[in-house]
Coordinates of C-alpha atoms and ligand atoms in Angstrom, one line a residue:
X5 CA 26.7 -23.1 -4.5
X6 CA 27.2 -19.9 -3.3
X7 CA 30.7 -19.9 -3.2
X8 CA 31.5 -20.8 -6.7
X9 CA 29.1 -18.2 -7.6
X10 CA 29.4 -15.6 -5.4
X11 CA 26.8 -13.2 -6.9
X12 CA 24.1 -11.3 -4.6
X13 CA 21.7 -12.0 -6.8
X14 CA 18.7 -10.6 -4.5
X15 CA 20.4 -7.1 -4.7
X16 CA 21.0 -7.4 -8.3
X17 CA 17.5 -8.3 -9.3
X18 CA 15.6 -5.7 -7.5
X19 CA 17.3 -3.6 -9.5
X20 CA 14.3 -2.7 -12.4
X21 CA 15.8 -4.4 -15.9
X22 CA 18.1 -6.8 -14.8
X23 CA 16.5 -10.2 -14.5
X24 CA 18.1 -13.7 -13.3
X25 CA 19.5 -14.3 -17.0
X26 CA 21.1 -11.0 -17.3
X27 CA 22.5 -11.5 -13.9
X28 CA 24.1 -14.5 -15.5
X29 CA 25.6 -12.9 -18.5
X30 CA 26.9 -10.3 -16.4
X31 CA 28.9 -12.6 -14.1
X32 CA 30.2 -14.9 -16.4
X33 CA 31.0 -11.8 -19.1
X34 CA 32.3 -9.2 -16.4
X35 CA 32.1 -10.8 -13.1
X36 CA 29.3 -8.3 -12.1
X37 CA 28.6 -9.4 -8.3
X38 CA 26.8 -6.9 -6.9
X39 CA 25.2 -3.3 -7.3
X40 CA 28.3 -1.4 -7.4
X41 CA 30.2 -3.7 -10.0
X42 CA 27.4 -3.6 -12.0
X43 CA 27.4 0.5 -11.5
X44 CA 30.6 0.8 -12.4
X45 CA 31.2 -1.9 -15.5
X46 CA 28.2 0.8 -17.0
X47 CA 29.8 3.8 -15.9
X48 CA 33.1 2.2 -17.9
X49 CA 30.7 1.5 -21.2
X50 CA 31.1 -2.3 -20.4
X51 CA 27.7 -3.4 -20.7
X52 CA 27.1 -1.2 -24.3
X53 CA 29.4 -3.6 -25.7
X54 CA 27.6 -7.2 -24.8
X55 CA 25.9 -9.1 -27.4
X56 CA 21.9 -8.4 -27.2
X57 CA 22.8 -5.1 -24.3
X58 CA 23.3 -2.1 -26.1
X59 CA 23.3 1.0 -25.0
X60 CA 20.0 2.2 -24.4
X61 CA 19.8 -1.1 -21.6
X62 CA 23.3 0.0 -20.2
X63 CA 21.5 4.1 -19.6
X64 CA 18.3 2.1 -18.3
X65 CA 20.5 0.5 -15.8
X66 CA 22.2 3.8 -14.6
X67 CA 19.0 5.3 -14.1
X68 CA 17.5 1.9 -12.1
X69 CA 20.6 2.1 -9.9
X70 CA 20.3 5.4 -9.4
X71 CA 16.7 5.2 -8.3
X72 CA 17.6 2.4 -6.0
X73 CA 20.6 4.9 -4.2
X74 CA 17.6 7.9 -4.2
X75 CA 14.9 6.0 -3.0
X76 CA 17.0 5.0 0.5
X77 CA 16.2 2.3 3.5
X78 CA 12.3 2.9 3.9
X79 CA 10.5 -0.3 4.1
X80 CA 7.2 -1.1 2.4
X81 CA 4.4 -1.8 4.8
X82 CA 3.0 -4.4 2.7
X83 CA 6.4 -6.5 2.9
X84 CA 7.7 -6.3 6.6
X85 CA 4.3 -5.9 8.5
X86 CA 4.0 -10.0 8.6
X87 CA 7.5 -9.5 10.6
X88 CA 5.6 -6.9 12.8
X89 CA 3.0 -8.6 13.3
X90 CA 5.1 -12.1 14.8
X91 CA 7.2 -9.5 16.5
X92 CA 4.5 -8.1 18.3
X93 CA 2.5 -11.4 18.9
X94 CA 6.0 -12.4 20.7
X95 CA 6.1 -9.0 23.0
X96 CA 2.1 -9.9 23.9
X97 CA 2.8 -13.3 25.3
X98 CA 5.6 -11.9 28.0
X99 CA 3.4 -12.2 31.8
X100 CA 3.8 -8.4 32.2
X101 CA 2.3 -6.9 29.1
X102 CA -0.9 -5.3 30.1
X103 CA -1.2 -3.6 26.7
X104 CA 0.4 -3.5 23.5
X105 CA 0.0 -1.5 20.3
X106 CA 2.2 -0.9 17.5
X107 CA 2.4 2.9 16.6
X108 CA 3.8 5.3 14.5
X109 CA 3.8 5.1 10.9
X110 CA 2.7 1.4 11.0
X111 CA -0.2 2.6 13.0
X112 CA -1.0 6.0 10.1
X113 CA -0.5 2.8 7.4
X114 CA 1.9 4.7 5.5
X115 CA 3.2 3.0 2.5
X116 CA 6.5 3.0 3.4
X117 CA 8.0 3.1 7.1
X118 CA 11.3 3.8 9.1
X119 CA 10.6 1.5 12.0
X120 CA 9.0 -0.2 14.3
X121 CA 7.7 2.3 17.5
X122 CA 5.9 0.1 20.1
X123 CA 3.8 1.2 22.8
X124 CA 3.4 -0.8 25.7
X125 CA 1.6 -0.4 29.5
X126 CA 3.2 -2.7 32.5
X127 CA 3.8 -2.6 36.1
X128 CA 7.3 -4.3 35.7
X129 CA 8.7 -2.3 32.8
X130 CA 12.2 -3.4 33.7
X131 CA 11.2 -7.0 33.3
X132 CA 9.5 -6.3 29.6
X133 CA 13.4 -4.9 28.9
X134 CA 14.9 -7.7 30.2
X135 CA 12.6 -10.1 28.3
X136 CA 12.5 -7.6 25.2
X137 CA 16.1 -7.2 24.6
X138 CA 16.6 -11.3 24.4
X139 CA 13.7 -11.8 21.6
X140 CA 15.6 -14.0 18.7
X141 CA 14.0 -11.5 16.3
X142 CA 16.6 -9.1 18.1
X143 CA 20.1 -8.6 16.5
X144 CA 21.8 -5.3 17.8
X145 CA 20.5 -3.2 21.4
X146 CA 21.5 0.3 20.9
X147 CA 20.3 1.4 24.2
X148 CA 18.0 0.0 27.0
X149 CA 16.8 1.8 30.1
X150 CA 13.7 1.2 32.8
X151 CA 11.0 2.5 30.1
X152 CA 12.6 2.7 26.7
X153 CA 14.7 0.6 24.5
X154 CA 15.7 0.7 21.1
X155 CA 16.8 -2.0 19.0
X156 CA 17.9 -3.4 15.3
X157 CA 15.9 -7.0 14.1
X158 CA 18.2 -9.1 12.3
X159 CA 15.4 -8.2 9.3
X160 CA 17.4 -4.8 9.2
X161 CA 14.5 -3.0 10.4
X162 CA 14.8 -0.9 13.7
X163 CA 12.4 -1.0 16.9
X164 CA 12.0 1.2 19.6
X165 CA 9.3 -0.1 22.3
X166 CA 8.5 2.4 25.4
X167 CA 6.5 1.4 28.5
X168 CA 4.0 4.3 30.0
X169 CA 1.5 4.0 33.0
X170 CA -2.4 2.9 32.4
X171 CA -3.4 6.5 32.9
X172 CA -1.3 8.1 30.4
X173 CA -2.5 5.2 27.3
X174 CA -4.2 7.6 25.4
X175 CA -1.8 10.5 25.4
X176 CA 1.4 8.2 24.8
X177 CA -0.4 6.1 22.2
X178 CA -1.6 9.8 20.4
X179 CA 2.2 11.0 20.7
X180 CA 3.9 8.1 19.2
X181 CA 1.3 7.6 16.7
X182 CA 1.5 10.5 15.1
X183 CA 2.2 12.4 12.6
X184 CA 4.5 14.8 14.1
X185 CA 2.6 17.4 12.0
X186 CA -0.6 16.6 13.7
X187 CA 0.9 16.6 17.3
X188 CA 2.5 20.1 17.1
X189 CA -0.8 20.9 16.1
X190 CA -2.8 19.7 19.3
X191 CA -0.1 20.8 21.1
X192 CA -0.6 24.2 20.0
X193 CA -4.6 24.0 20.3
X194 CA -3.6 22.8 24.1
X195 CA -1.4 25.7 24.6
X196 CA -4.2 28.0 22.9
X197 CA -6.2 27.0 26.3
X198 CA -3.8 27.5 28.4
X199 CA -3.3 24.0 29.2
X200 CA -0.3 21.7 28.6
X201 CA -0.2 18.3 26.1
X202 CA 2.5 15.8 26.2
X203 CA 2.8 12.0 25.8
X204 CA 1.8 11.8 29.5
X205 CA -1.5 13.6 29.3
X206 CA -3.5 17.0 29.0
X207 CA -3.0 19.3 32.1
X208 CA -4.3 22.1 33.3
X209 CA -1.6 24.3 34.1
X210 CA 1.8 24.8 32.0
X211 CA 4.4 22.6 33.9
X212 CA 2.1 19.9 34.9
X213 CA 2.4 15.7 34.6
X214 CA 1.4 12.5 35.4
X215 CA 4.4 11.9 37.4
X216 CA 3.8 15.2 40.2
X217 CA 4.2 18.0 38.5
X218 CA 1.7 21.2 39.3
X219 CA -2.0 21.1 37.2
X220 CA -4.5 18.8 37.3
X221 CA -5.0 16.2 34.5
X222 CA -7.1 17.2 31.9
X223 CA -7.2 13.9 30.0
X224 CA -5.4 11.5 28.1
X225 CA -6.5 8.2 29.4
X226 CA -8.2 7.2 26.1
X227 CA -7.6 9.0 22.9
X228 CA -11.0 9.8 22.6
X229 CA -11.6 11.6 26.1
X230 CA -8.0 13.4 24.4
X231 CA -10.0 15.0 21.5
X232 CA -12.6 15.3 22.9
X233 CA -10.8 17.7 25.6
X234 CA -9.4 19.7 22.7
X235 CA -13.2 20.2 21.3
X236 CA -12.4 17.6 18.7
X237 CA -14.3 14.9 17.3
X238 CA -12.1 12.0 17.1
X239 CA -9.6 11.7 14.3
X240 CA -8.9 7.9 12.2
X241 CA -4.9 7.5 12.8
X242 CA -5.0 7.1 8.6
X243 CA -6.0 10.8 8.6
X244 CA -3.7 12.2 11.1
X245 CA -1.2 13.1 8.3
X246 CA -1.9 17.5 8.9
X247 CA -4.3 17.4 5.6
X248 CA -6.9 19.5 6.9
X249 CA -8.3 16.6 9.9
X250 CA -8.1 19.0 12.6
X251 CA -10.6 21.8 10.9
X252 CA -12.7 19.0 9.9
X253 CA -12.7 18.0 13.5
X254 CA -13.7 21.1 14.4
X255 CA -16.1 20.8 12.3
X256 CA -17.5 18.0 13.0
X257 CA -17.8 18.5 16.7
X258 CA -19.8 21.7 16.4
X259 CA -22.1 19.5 13.5
X260 CA -20.8 22.0 10.7
X261 CA -20.8 20.3 7.7
X262 CA -18.5 18.9 5.9
X263 CA -17.3 17.1 8.8
X264 CA -14.8 14.4 8.9
X265 CA -16.0 11.6 6.6
X266 CA -16.8 8.2 7.9
X267 CA -14.2 6.1 6.3
X268 CA -14.6 2.8 4.4
X269 CA -13.9 -0.2 6.8
X270 CA -12.0 -3.0 6.7
X271 CA -14.8 -5.2 6.6
X272 CA -16.6 -3.7 3.9
X273 CA -14.9 -4.9 0.4
X274 CA -17.4 -7.3 -1.1
X275 CA -15.6 -8.6 -4.0
X276 CA -12.0 -7.6 -5.8
X277 CA -12.3 -6.4 -9.7
X278 CA -8.1 -7.4 -10.6
X279 CA -7.4 -10.9 -10.0
X280 CA -4.7 -13.0 -12.5
X281 CA -5.1 -16.7 -13.2
X282 CA -2.7 -19.2 -14.7
X283 CA -4.2 -18.4 -17.7
X284 CA -1.1 -15.5 -18.2
X285 CA 1.0 -14.2 -15.6
X286 CA -0.8 -16.1 -12.5
X287 CA 0.4 -18.6 -10.7
X288 CA -3.3 -20.6 -9.7
X289 CA -6.4 -21.5 -11.8
X290 CA -9.6 -19.5 -12.4
X291 CA -10.9 -21.7 -9.6
X292 CA -8.4 -21.8 -7.0
X293 CA -8.3 -18.1 -7.0
X294 CA -12.5 -18.0 -6.6
X295 CA -11.8 -20.8 -3.6
X296 CA -9.3 -18.4 -2.0
X297 CA -11.1 -15.4 -2.7
X298 CA -14.5 -16.7 -0.9
X299 CA -11.8 -17.8 2.0
X300 CA -11.3 -13.6 2.1
X301 CA -14.8 -13.5 2.7
X302 CA -15.4 -11.7 -0.9
X303 CA -18.7 -12.3 -3.0
X304 CA -17.2 -12.5 -6.3
X305 CA -14.2 -11.5 -8.3
X306 CA -13.4 -10.9 -11.7
X307 CA -10.6 -12.5 -13.8
X308 CA -8.8 -9.8 -15.4
X309 CA -6.0 -11.4 -17.4
X310 CA -3.7 -10.0 -19.5
X311 CA -4.5 -9.0 -23.2
X312 CA -2.1 -10.4 -26.6
X313 CA 0.1 -7.2 -27.0
X314 CA 2.0 -8.5 -23.4
X315 CA 3.3 -11.3 -24.7
X316 CA 6.0 -12.2 -21.9
X317 CA 3.0 -13.0 -20.0
X318 CA 1.0 -15.1 -22.5
X319 CA -1.4 -12.6 -23.1
X320 CA -4.8 -13.3 -24.2
X321 CA -6.8 -12.4 -27.9
X322 CA -10.4 -12.0 -27.8
X323 CA -10.0 -16.0 -29.2
X324 CA -8.1 -16.6 -26.0
X325 CA -10.8 -14.7 -23.8
X326 CA -13.9 -15.9 -25.4
X327 CA -12.5 -19.7 -24.5
X328 CA -11.9 -18.1 -21.2
X329 CA -15.5 -16.9 -20.8
X330 CA -16.8 -20.7 -21.6
X331 CA -14.8 -22.3 -18.6
X332 CA -15.9 -19.1 -16.3
X333 CA -19.4 -19.9 -17.2
X334 CA -18.8 -23.3 -16.4
X335 CA -17.4 -22.9 -13.0
X336 CA -19.4 -21.1 -12.3
X337 CA -22.4 -23.6 -12.7
X338 CA -20.2 -26.7 -11.0
X339 CA -20.0 -23.5 -8.0
X340 CA -23.7 -22.8 -7.9
X341 CA -24.6 -26.6 -7.6
X342 CA -21.9 -26.5 -4.6
X343 CA -23.7 -24.3 -3.1
X344 CA -20.8 -21.7 -3.4
X345 CA -20.9 -17.9 -3.0
X346 CA -18.2 -16.7 -4.8
X347 CA -19.4 -15.6 -8.1
X348 CA -17.0 -15.4 -11.1
X349 CA -17.2 -12.1 -13.5
X350 CA -15.5 -12.3 -17.1
X351 CA -13.4 -9.2 -17.4
X352 CA -9.3 -8.2 -18.5
X353 CA -6.5 -6.5 -17.8
X354 CA -6.6 -4.9 -21.6
X355 CA -3.0 -3.0 -22.8
X356 CA -3.2 0.2 -23.4
X357 CA -0.6 1.6 -26.3
X358 CA 1.3 4.6 -27.0
X359 CA -1.7 6.3 -28.6
X360 CA -4.1 5.2 -25.9
X361 CA -5.7 2.7 -28.3
X362 CA -6.7 -0.9 -26.9
X363 CA -5.3 -4.1 -28.2
X364 CA -8.7 -6.1 -27.9
X365 CA -11.8 -5.0 -30.6
X366 CA -14.7 -3.4 -28.9
X367 CA -16.8 -6.3 -30.0
X368 CA -14.8 -8.5 -27.7
X369 CA -14.7 -6.2 -24.9
X370 CA -18.5 -5.4 -25.0
X371 CA -18.9 -9.3 -24.1
X372 CA -16.7 -8.7 -20.8
X373 CA -18.4 -8.1 -17.4
X374 CA -15.6 -5.7 -16.2
X375 CA -12.9 -3.8 -18.8
X376 CA -9.7 -2.6 -16.7
X377 CA -7.4 -1.4 -18.9
X378 CA -3.6 -0.3 -17.7
X379 CA -0.5 1.5 -19.0
X380 CA 2.4 -0.7 -19.0
X381 CA 5.0 0.4 -21.7
X382 CA 6.0 3.7 -22.7
X383 CA 6.7 4.8 -19.1
X384 CA 8.9 8.0 -20.3
X385 CA 6.1 10.4 -22.5
X386 CA 5.7 13.9 -22.0
X387 CA 2.7 14.4 -19.4
X388 CA 0.6 15.8 -22.1
X389 CA 1.3 12.8 -24.2
X390 CA 0.4 10.2 -21.2
X391 CA -2.3 12.2 -20.0
X392 CA -4.1 12.3 -23.5
X393 CA -3.3 8.6 -23.9
X394 CA -4.8 7.8 -20.7
X395 CA -8.3 9.8 -21.1
X396 CA -8.9 8.2 -25.1
X397 CA -8.2 4.6 -23.1
X398 CA -10.8 6.4 -20.3
X399 CA -13.6 7.3 -23.6
X400 CA -13.8 4.1 -24.9
X401 CA -17.0 3.3 -23.9
X402 CA -16.5 -0.4 -23.0
X403 CA -13.5 0.4 -20.4
X404 CA -15.2 -0.1 -16.7
X405 CA -12.0 1.0 -14.7
X406 CA -8.2 1.9 -15.1
X407 CA -6.1 0.1 -13.2
X408 CA -2.6 1.1 -11.1
X409 CA -2.8 4.6 -13.1
X410 CA 0.3 5.7 -12.8
X411 CA 2.4 2.6 -12.9
X412 CA 4.8 3.4 -10.2
X413 CA 6.3 0.9 -8.0
X414 CA 7.6 1.9 -4.8
X415 CA 11.1 2.2 -4.4
X416 CA 11.6 0.5 -7.9
X417 CA 9.8 3.2 -10.4
X418 CA 8.2 6.3 -10.6
X419 CA 5.2 6.9 -11.6
X420 CA 4.2 8.2 -15.4
X421 CA 3.9 11.7 -15.5
X422 CA 0.6 12.4 -15.9
X423 CA -2.0 15.6 -14.9
X424 CA -3.7 13.8 -12.1
X425 CA -6.5 17.1 -12.2
X426 CA -7.6 16.6 -15.9
X427 CA -7.5 12.6 -15.4
X428 CA -9.5 12.8 -12.5
X429 CA -12.3 15.5 -14.6
X430 CA -12.2 12.8 -17.3
X431 CA -12.9 10.0 -15.2
X432 CA -15.9 12.1 -13.7
X433 CA -16.9 12.9 -18.0
X434 CA -16.9 9.3 -18.8
X435 CA -17.8 7.7 -15.7
X436 CA -15.1 5.6 -15.7
X437 CA -13.5 4.0 -12.2
X438 CA -10.3 4.7 -11.0
X439 CA -8.4 1.7 -9.0
X440 CA -6.7 1.4 -6.3
X441 CA -4.2 -1.6 -6.7
X442 CA -3.5 -2.7 -3.2
X443 CA -0.1 -4.2 -4.4
X444 CA 1.9 -3.6 -1.2
X445 CA 4.4 -1.9 -3.7
X446 CA 1.9 -0.2 -6.1
X447 CA -1.1 1.5 -4.0
X448 CA -1.9 2.8 -7.1
X449 CA -3.6 5.6 -7.1
X450 CA -2.2 6.5 -4.1
X451 CA -3.9 8.2 -1.2
X452 CA -3.4 12.2 -2.3
X453 CA -5.4 11.0 -5.5
X454 CA -8.2 9.4 -3.5
X455 CA -8.7 12.6 -2.5
X456 CA -9.0 14.1 -5.7
X457 CA -11.1 11.7 -6.6
X458 CA -13.3 11.6 -3.2
X459 CA -13.9 15.8 -3.7
X460 CA -14.4 15.0 -7.5
X461 CA -17.1 12.2 -7.3
X462 CA -15.0 9.8 -9.0
X463 CA -16.1 6.4 -7.8
X464 CA -12.4 4.0 -7.3
X465 CA -12.4 0.3 -6.6
X466 CA -10.1 -1.3 -4.2
X467 CA -8.5 -4.7 -6.2
X468 CA -5.7 -6.9 -4.8
X469 CA -3.5 -7.9 -8.6
X470 CA -3.9 -11.2 -7.1
X471 CA -1.3 -13.3 -9.1
X472 CA -1.7 -16.5 -6.2
X473 CA -4.3 -17.5 -4.0
X474 CA -2.7 -16.1 -0.6
X475 CA -2.7 -12.5 -2.0
X476 CA -6.1 -11.7 -1.6
X477 CA -4.2 -10.5 1.7
X478 CA -3.5 -7.6 0.5
X479 CA -6.6 -5.7 0.3
X480 CA -6.2 -4.3 3.4
X481 CA -3.8 -2.2 2.2
X482 CA -5.8 -0.9 -0.6
X483 CA -8.6 -0.2 2.0
X484 CA -5.7 1.5 4.1
X485 CA -5.0 3.8 1.3
X486 CA -8.6 4.9 0.4
X487 CA -8.8 6.0 4.3
X488 CA -5.5 7.7 4.3
X489 CA -7.2 9.7 1.3
X490 CA -10.6 10.1 3.1
X491 CA -12.6 7.8 1.3
X492 CA -16.1 6.6 2.5
X493 CA -18.0 2.7 1.5
X494 CA -20.2 4.7 -0.7
X495 CA -16.8 6.1 -3.2
X496 CA -15.9 2.5 -3.6
X497 CA -17.9 0.5 -5.8
X498 CA -16.5 -3.0 -4.9
X499 CA -18.4 -2.2 -1.6
X500 CA -21.8 -2.7 -3.4
X501 CA -23.6 -6.2 -3.8
X502 CA -23.0 -8.0 -6.8
X503 CA -26.1 -6.9 -9.0
X504 CA -25.5 -2.9 -8.4
X505 CA -22.0 -2.7 -8.5
X506 CA -22.6 -4.0 -12.0
X507 CA -25.4 -2.0 -12.7
X508 CA -22.8 0.8 -11.4
X509 CA -20.1 0.1 -14.1
X510 CA -20.6 2.4 -17.1
Ligands
DGT603 P1 8.8 6.8 10.4 O1 9.3 5.7 11.4 O2 9.4 7.9 9.5 O3 7.9 6.4 8.9 O4 7.6 8.2 10.7 P2 6.8 7.9 12.1 O5 5.8 8.8 12.1 O6 6.6 6.8 12.6 O7 7.8 8.7 13.0 P3 9.2 8.0 14.2 O8 9.3 6.8 14.1 O9 10.6 9.2 14.2 O10 8.2 8.5 16.0 C1 6.9 8.1 16.1 C2 5.6 9.2 16.2 O11 6.7 9.9 17.5 C3 6.2 9.9 15.4 O12 4.8 9.6 14.7 C4 5.1 11.4 16.0 C5 6.0 11.0 17.7 N1 7.3 11.9 17.8 C6 8.7 12.0 17.3 N2 9.2 13.0 16.8 C7 8.3 13.7 17.2 C8 8.9 15.3 17.5 O13 10.2 15.6 17.4 N3 7.6 16.3 18.5 C9 6.9 16.0 18.5 N4 5.3 16.5 19.0 N5 6.3 14.1 18.3 C10 7.3 13.4 17.6
CA604 CA1 8.5 5.0 13.0
CA605 CA1 10.7 5.8 16.1
ZN606 ZN1 -0.5 -9.3 -14.3

């Protein structure tokens, strides 16, 4: 099949606006095999002349290709983490490895990552390197030495491994976790005290090192003792981005407010307020999604299928929502009898029109437990128009949450243009929750926006946007985004138990 149709389908459909049917037409009519072919055809005006295409779709395709090239090669953390975990587990099984952590941007839970930085403790580093380069996942060895090796994996991602001595573990972990800017600030703090900080430890005199230099080792066996010796409270990896965490950690250590936030924890969510089912574009029934949520340790979920103006998803109208409500009542009854814990809430992901109007009547919205509203079209409006549109939706007394506020798809689609500060003020004024959509290519709102909400006292939800039972596993990326935005448990509405969560909604 591949020989008779030599088309790079995955590459082509990764371009926004190009689906399998378009790929077929482009191949049949223009022999387009790759992104480069497509770009050439579009620039020559050949796409516009095809039936059902036209100049606008040609321009859209060119814009998407340009975006793809611009966004480069950083990988989405959520898409590569399963592979990273498998790789990590394989190395942990080496008998010579005593300790192992994946550091770098992965430990800081950045939304995209450049490479995998692995740090290990071993008394036989050469043996570790020998086994490491023989792992089946390794495609190419850039370089290997007694304590450091760089490779490329078969998936195309680069990985580094470094072996450090046990007594330097904390200093090395801190150094290789970064960020680089955070490290530099810590090193400057040390220098101010007349000390030296490097990946081997914190030393009392310049020129010291664990392996024989002058100066006494002051700290560095653990990260905790390192921060403490520098006069700081411990800073979580997600906050190490040089956005004020050093100052906050100083204040915390001295008992001055505001200190460091106590970040929302990875086990703190009690519910999920955005879940799709096979009533629209999800893959599974309401009941299966509830069972999966139960397995994921949740206590409640809101079913939020799309509404009627998203025709391609089979969006529900008022009648459809009423029918679904009856089914939810019946399923809740049945689950209760069987002693199941997860309560299913009635909701919707209501579509916001160009002017901020909603496609479901208010009396139908009033019957739902949770109303989410979201933008799915008109991504190109001006900042003023987009901002006004969202604020109008927030002003609807039934709209509890704005789902994936900016509509961005990381590496694929830019966010809509918004005045975020004005949106945050409007959310505060109207009591509307802003969602952190946890889907790995959304993470929307992003960490910076979370920080603004925390400062303004605007509540957020962390939702999976699950379209299939296994997708509750993405919630951790939303929690990480909240932590990167300095959010505490009290900032996240779905850390509340069901009754209090419902009372807190608008
Ligand atoms: P990435 O891989 O682009 O997503 O970002 P990181 O943060 O993982 O950076 P990477 O892989 O270049 O380096 C890993 C860590 O090593 C980084 O977070 C901090 C530390 N590091 C790297 N280069 C420097 C440097 O020039 N100075 C200092 N102080 N630390 C560095
Ligand atoms: Ca890295
Ligand atoms: Ca690296
Ligand atoms: Zn959907």
